[in-house]
Coordinates of N, CA and C in Angstrom, one line a residue:
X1 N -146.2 107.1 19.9 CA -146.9 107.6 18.7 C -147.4 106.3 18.0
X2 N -148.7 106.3 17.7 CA -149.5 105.2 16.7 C -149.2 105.6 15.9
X3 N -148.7 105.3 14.3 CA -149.1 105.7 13.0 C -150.5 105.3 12.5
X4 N -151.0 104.1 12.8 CA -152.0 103.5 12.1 C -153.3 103.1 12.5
X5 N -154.5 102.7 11.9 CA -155.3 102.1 12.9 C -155.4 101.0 13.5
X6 N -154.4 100.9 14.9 CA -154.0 99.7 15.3 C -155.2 100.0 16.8
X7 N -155.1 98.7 17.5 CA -155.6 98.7 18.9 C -154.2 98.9 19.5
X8 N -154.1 99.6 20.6 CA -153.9 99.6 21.9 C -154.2 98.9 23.0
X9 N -153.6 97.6 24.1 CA -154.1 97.3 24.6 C -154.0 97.5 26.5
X10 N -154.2 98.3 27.0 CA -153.9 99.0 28.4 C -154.3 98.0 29.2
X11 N -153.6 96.6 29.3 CA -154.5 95.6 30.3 C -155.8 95.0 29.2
X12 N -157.0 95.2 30.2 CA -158.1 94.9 29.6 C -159.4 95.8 29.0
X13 N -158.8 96.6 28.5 CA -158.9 98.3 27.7 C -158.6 98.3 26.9
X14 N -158.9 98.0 25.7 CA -158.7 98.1 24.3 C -158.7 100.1 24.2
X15 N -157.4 100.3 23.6 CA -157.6 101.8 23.2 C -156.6 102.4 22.4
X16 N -158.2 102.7 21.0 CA -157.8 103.6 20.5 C -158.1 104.9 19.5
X17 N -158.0 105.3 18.7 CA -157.9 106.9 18.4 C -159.4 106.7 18.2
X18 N -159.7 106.1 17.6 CA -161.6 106.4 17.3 C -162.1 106.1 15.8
X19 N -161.0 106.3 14.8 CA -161.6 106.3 13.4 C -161.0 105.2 13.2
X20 N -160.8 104.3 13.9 CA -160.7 102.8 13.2 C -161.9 102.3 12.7
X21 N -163.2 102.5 13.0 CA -164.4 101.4 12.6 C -164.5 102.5 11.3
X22 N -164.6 101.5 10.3 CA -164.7 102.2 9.2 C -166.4 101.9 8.0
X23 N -167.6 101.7 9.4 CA -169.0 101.4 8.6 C -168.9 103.0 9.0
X24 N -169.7 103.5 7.7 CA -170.1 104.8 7.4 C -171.7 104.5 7.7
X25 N -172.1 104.0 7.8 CA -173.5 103.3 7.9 C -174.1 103.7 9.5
X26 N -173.0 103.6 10.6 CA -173.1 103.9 11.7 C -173.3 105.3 12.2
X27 N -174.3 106.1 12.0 CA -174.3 107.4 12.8 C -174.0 107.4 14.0
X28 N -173.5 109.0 14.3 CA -173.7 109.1 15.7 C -174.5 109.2 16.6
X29 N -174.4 107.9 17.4 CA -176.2 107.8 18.5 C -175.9 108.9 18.8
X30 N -176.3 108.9 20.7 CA -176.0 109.3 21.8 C -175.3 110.7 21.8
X31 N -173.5 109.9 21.6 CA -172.6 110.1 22.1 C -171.5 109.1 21.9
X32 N -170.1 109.6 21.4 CA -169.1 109.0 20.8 C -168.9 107.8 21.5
X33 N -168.6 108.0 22.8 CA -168.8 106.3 23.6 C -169.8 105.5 23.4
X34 N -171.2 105.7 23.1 CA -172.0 104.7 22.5 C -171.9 104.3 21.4
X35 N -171.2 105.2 20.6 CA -170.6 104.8 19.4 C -169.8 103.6 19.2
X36 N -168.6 103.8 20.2 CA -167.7 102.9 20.2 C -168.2 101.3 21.1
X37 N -169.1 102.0 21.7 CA -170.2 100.3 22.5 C -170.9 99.8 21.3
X38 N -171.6 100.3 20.5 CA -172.3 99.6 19.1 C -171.5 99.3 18.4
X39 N -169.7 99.6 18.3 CA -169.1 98.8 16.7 C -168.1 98.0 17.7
X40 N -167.8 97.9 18.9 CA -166.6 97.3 19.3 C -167.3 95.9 20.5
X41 N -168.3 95.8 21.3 CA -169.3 95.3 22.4 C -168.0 95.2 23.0
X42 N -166.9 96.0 23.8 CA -165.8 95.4 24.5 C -165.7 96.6 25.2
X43 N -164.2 96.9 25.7 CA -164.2 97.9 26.9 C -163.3 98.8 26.1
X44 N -163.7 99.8 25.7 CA -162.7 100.7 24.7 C -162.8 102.1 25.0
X45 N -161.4 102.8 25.4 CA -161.3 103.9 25.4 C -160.7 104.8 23.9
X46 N -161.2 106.2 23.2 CA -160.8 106.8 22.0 C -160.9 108.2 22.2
X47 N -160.7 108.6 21.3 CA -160.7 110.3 20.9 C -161.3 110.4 20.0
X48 N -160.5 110.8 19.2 CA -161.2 111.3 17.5 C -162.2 112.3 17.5
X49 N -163.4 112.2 18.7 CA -164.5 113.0 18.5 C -164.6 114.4 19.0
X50 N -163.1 114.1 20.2 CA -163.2 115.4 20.5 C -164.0 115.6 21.7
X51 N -165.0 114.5 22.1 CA -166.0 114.9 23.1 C -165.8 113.6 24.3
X52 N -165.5 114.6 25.8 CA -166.0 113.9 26.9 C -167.4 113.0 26.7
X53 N -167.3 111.8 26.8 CA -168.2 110.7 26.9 C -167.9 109.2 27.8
X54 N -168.9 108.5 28.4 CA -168.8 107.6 28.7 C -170.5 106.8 28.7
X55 N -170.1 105.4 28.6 CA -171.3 104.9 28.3 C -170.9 103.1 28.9
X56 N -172.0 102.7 29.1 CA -172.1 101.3 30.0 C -173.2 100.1 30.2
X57 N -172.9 99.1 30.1 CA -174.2 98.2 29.9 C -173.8 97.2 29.8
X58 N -174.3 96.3 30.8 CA -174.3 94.2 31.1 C -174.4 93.6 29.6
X59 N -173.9 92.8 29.5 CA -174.4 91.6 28.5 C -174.9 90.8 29.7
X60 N -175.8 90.2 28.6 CA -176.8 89.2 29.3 C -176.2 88.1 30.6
X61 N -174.9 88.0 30.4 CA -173.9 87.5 31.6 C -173.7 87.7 33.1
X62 N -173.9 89.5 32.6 CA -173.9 90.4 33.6 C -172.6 90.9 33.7
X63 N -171.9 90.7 32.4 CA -170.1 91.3 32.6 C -171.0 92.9 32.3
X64 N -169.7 93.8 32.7 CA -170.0 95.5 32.3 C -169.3 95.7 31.7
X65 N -169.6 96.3 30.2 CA -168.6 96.7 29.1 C -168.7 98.2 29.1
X66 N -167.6 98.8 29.4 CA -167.7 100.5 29.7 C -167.3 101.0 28.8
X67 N -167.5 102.3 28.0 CA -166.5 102.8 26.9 C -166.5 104.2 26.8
X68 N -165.6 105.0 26.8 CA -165.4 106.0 26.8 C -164.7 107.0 25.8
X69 N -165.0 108.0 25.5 CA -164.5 109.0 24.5 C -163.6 110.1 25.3
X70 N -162.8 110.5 24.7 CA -162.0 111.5 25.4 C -162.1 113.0 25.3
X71 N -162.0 113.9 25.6 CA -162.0 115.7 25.1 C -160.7 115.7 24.8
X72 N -160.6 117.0 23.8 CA -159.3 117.1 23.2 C -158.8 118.4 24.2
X73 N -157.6 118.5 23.7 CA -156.5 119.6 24.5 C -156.6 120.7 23.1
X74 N -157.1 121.1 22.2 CA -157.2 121.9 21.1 C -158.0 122.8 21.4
X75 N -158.2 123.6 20.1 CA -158.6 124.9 20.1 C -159.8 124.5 19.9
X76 N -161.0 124.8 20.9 CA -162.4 124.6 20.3 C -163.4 124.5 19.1
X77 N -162.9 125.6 18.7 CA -163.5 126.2 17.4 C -162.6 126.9 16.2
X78 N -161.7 125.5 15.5 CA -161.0 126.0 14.5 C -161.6 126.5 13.2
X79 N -160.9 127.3 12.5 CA -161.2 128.0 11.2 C -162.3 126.5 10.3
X80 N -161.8 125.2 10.2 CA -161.9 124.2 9.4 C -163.4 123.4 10.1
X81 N -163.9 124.3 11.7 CA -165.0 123.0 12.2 C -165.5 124.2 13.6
X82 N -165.5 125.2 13.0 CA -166.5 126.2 14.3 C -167.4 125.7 15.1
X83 N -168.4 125.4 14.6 CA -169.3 124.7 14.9 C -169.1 123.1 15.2
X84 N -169.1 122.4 16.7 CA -169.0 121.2 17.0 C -169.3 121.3 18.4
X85 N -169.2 120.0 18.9 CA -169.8 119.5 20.3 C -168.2 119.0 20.9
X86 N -167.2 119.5 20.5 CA -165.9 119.5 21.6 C -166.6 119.8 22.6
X87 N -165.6 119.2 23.0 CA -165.0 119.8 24.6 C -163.6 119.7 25.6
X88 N -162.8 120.1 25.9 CA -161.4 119.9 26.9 C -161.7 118.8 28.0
X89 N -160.7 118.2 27.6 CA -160.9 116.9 28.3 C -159.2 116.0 28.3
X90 N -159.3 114.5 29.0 CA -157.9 114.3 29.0 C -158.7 112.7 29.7
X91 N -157.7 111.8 29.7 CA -157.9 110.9 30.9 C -157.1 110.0 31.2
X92 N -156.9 109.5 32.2 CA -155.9 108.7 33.1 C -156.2 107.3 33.1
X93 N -155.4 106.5 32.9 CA -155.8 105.0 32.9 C -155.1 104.5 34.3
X94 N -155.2 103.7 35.1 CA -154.5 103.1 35.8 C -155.0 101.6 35.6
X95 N -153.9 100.5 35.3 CA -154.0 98.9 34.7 C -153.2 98.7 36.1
X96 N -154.0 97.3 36.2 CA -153.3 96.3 37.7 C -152.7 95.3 37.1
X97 N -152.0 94.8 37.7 CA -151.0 93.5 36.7 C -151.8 92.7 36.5
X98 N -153.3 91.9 36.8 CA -154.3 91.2 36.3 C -155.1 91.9 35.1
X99 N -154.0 93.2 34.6 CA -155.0 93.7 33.2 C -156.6 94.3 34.3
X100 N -157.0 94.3 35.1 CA -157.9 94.8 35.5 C -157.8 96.8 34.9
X101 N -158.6 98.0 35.0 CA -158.2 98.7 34.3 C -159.4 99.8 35.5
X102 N -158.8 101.0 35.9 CA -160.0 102.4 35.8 C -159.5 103.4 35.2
X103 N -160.4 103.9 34.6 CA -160.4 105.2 34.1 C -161.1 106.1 34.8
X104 N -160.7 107.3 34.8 CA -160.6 108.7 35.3 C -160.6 109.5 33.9
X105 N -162.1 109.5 33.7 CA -162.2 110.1 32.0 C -162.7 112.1 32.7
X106 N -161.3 113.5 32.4 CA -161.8 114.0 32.8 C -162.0 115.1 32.3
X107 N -163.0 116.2 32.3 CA -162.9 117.2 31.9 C -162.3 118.2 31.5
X108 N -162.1 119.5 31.4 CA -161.3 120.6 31.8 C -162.1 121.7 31.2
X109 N -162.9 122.3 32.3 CA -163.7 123.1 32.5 C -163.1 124.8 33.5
X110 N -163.1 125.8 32.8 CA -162.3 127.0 32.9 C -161.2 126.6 33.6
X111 N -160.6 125.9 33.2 CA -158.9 125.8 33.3 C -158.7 125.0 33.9
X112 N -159.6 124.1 35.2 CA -159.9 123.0 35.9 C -160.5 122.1 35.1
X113 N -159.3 121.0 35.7 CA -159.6 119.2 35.4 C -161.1 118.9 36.4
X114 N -161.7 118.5 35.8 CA -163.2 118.0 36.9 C -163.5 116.8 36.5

C-alpha cells in the first residue's frame, strides 16, 4: 500500500499511481501513456486513468523510453463517471537483478486476460 505520491521503483521502471504530475496545464494527448512520456521522459508504468495504454520513442541517443497506463479491475461505468474511456486491464512486471524490466501490460476482454 502507497499512501502518497511517491515513485515506485521496479528495477529500472519507475511506477506509479498516475496523479503524481500535478501541471493542470498538460491535457490529455493521445493516451494516458503519452501522458506520462510528456511529464516524466523515463520509463514509467501508472493507473489513475483507468485505460490500457502504452507508448514509446528513442531519444536522440537511441535509448527507448516505454510507458504505460494500466486498465482498472472496477466497475466500468460508476454512478460518479458513466461516461469514460476505461477499460479492464492489469499488468505484470518481471525485473532482472540488472534492474533490466518487461512488462506484460494486459487487457481483460469478456472475462479473458489478452
Amino acid at each position: 500500500y502507497v499512501c502518497d505520491c511517491r515513485v515506485v521503483n521496479l528495477g529500472k521502471l519507475h511506477t506509479i499511481h498516475g496523479h503524481e504530475f500535478k501541471d493542470k496545464f498538460v491535457a490529455m494527448p493521445v493516451n494516458p501513456a503519452r501522458k506520462f512520456f510528456l511529464q516524466a521522459k523515463s520509463n514509467v508504468i501508472g493507473g489513475h486513468h483507468h485505460q490500457v495504454s502504452e507508448h514509446q520513442e528513442p531519444t536522440i541517443s537511441g535509448k527507448m523510453i516505454s510507458t504505460w497506463s494500466m486498465g482498472c479491475g472496477c466497475d466500468l461505468h460508476p454512478h460518479y463517471k458513466p461516461i469514460n474511456r476505461w477499460s479492464l486491464g492489469f499488468a505484470m512486471v518481471d525485473v532482472s537483478s540488472d534492474g533490466e524490466f518487461g512488462v506484460r501490460n494486459m487487457r481483460v476482454i469478456n472475462g479473458k486476460a489478452m
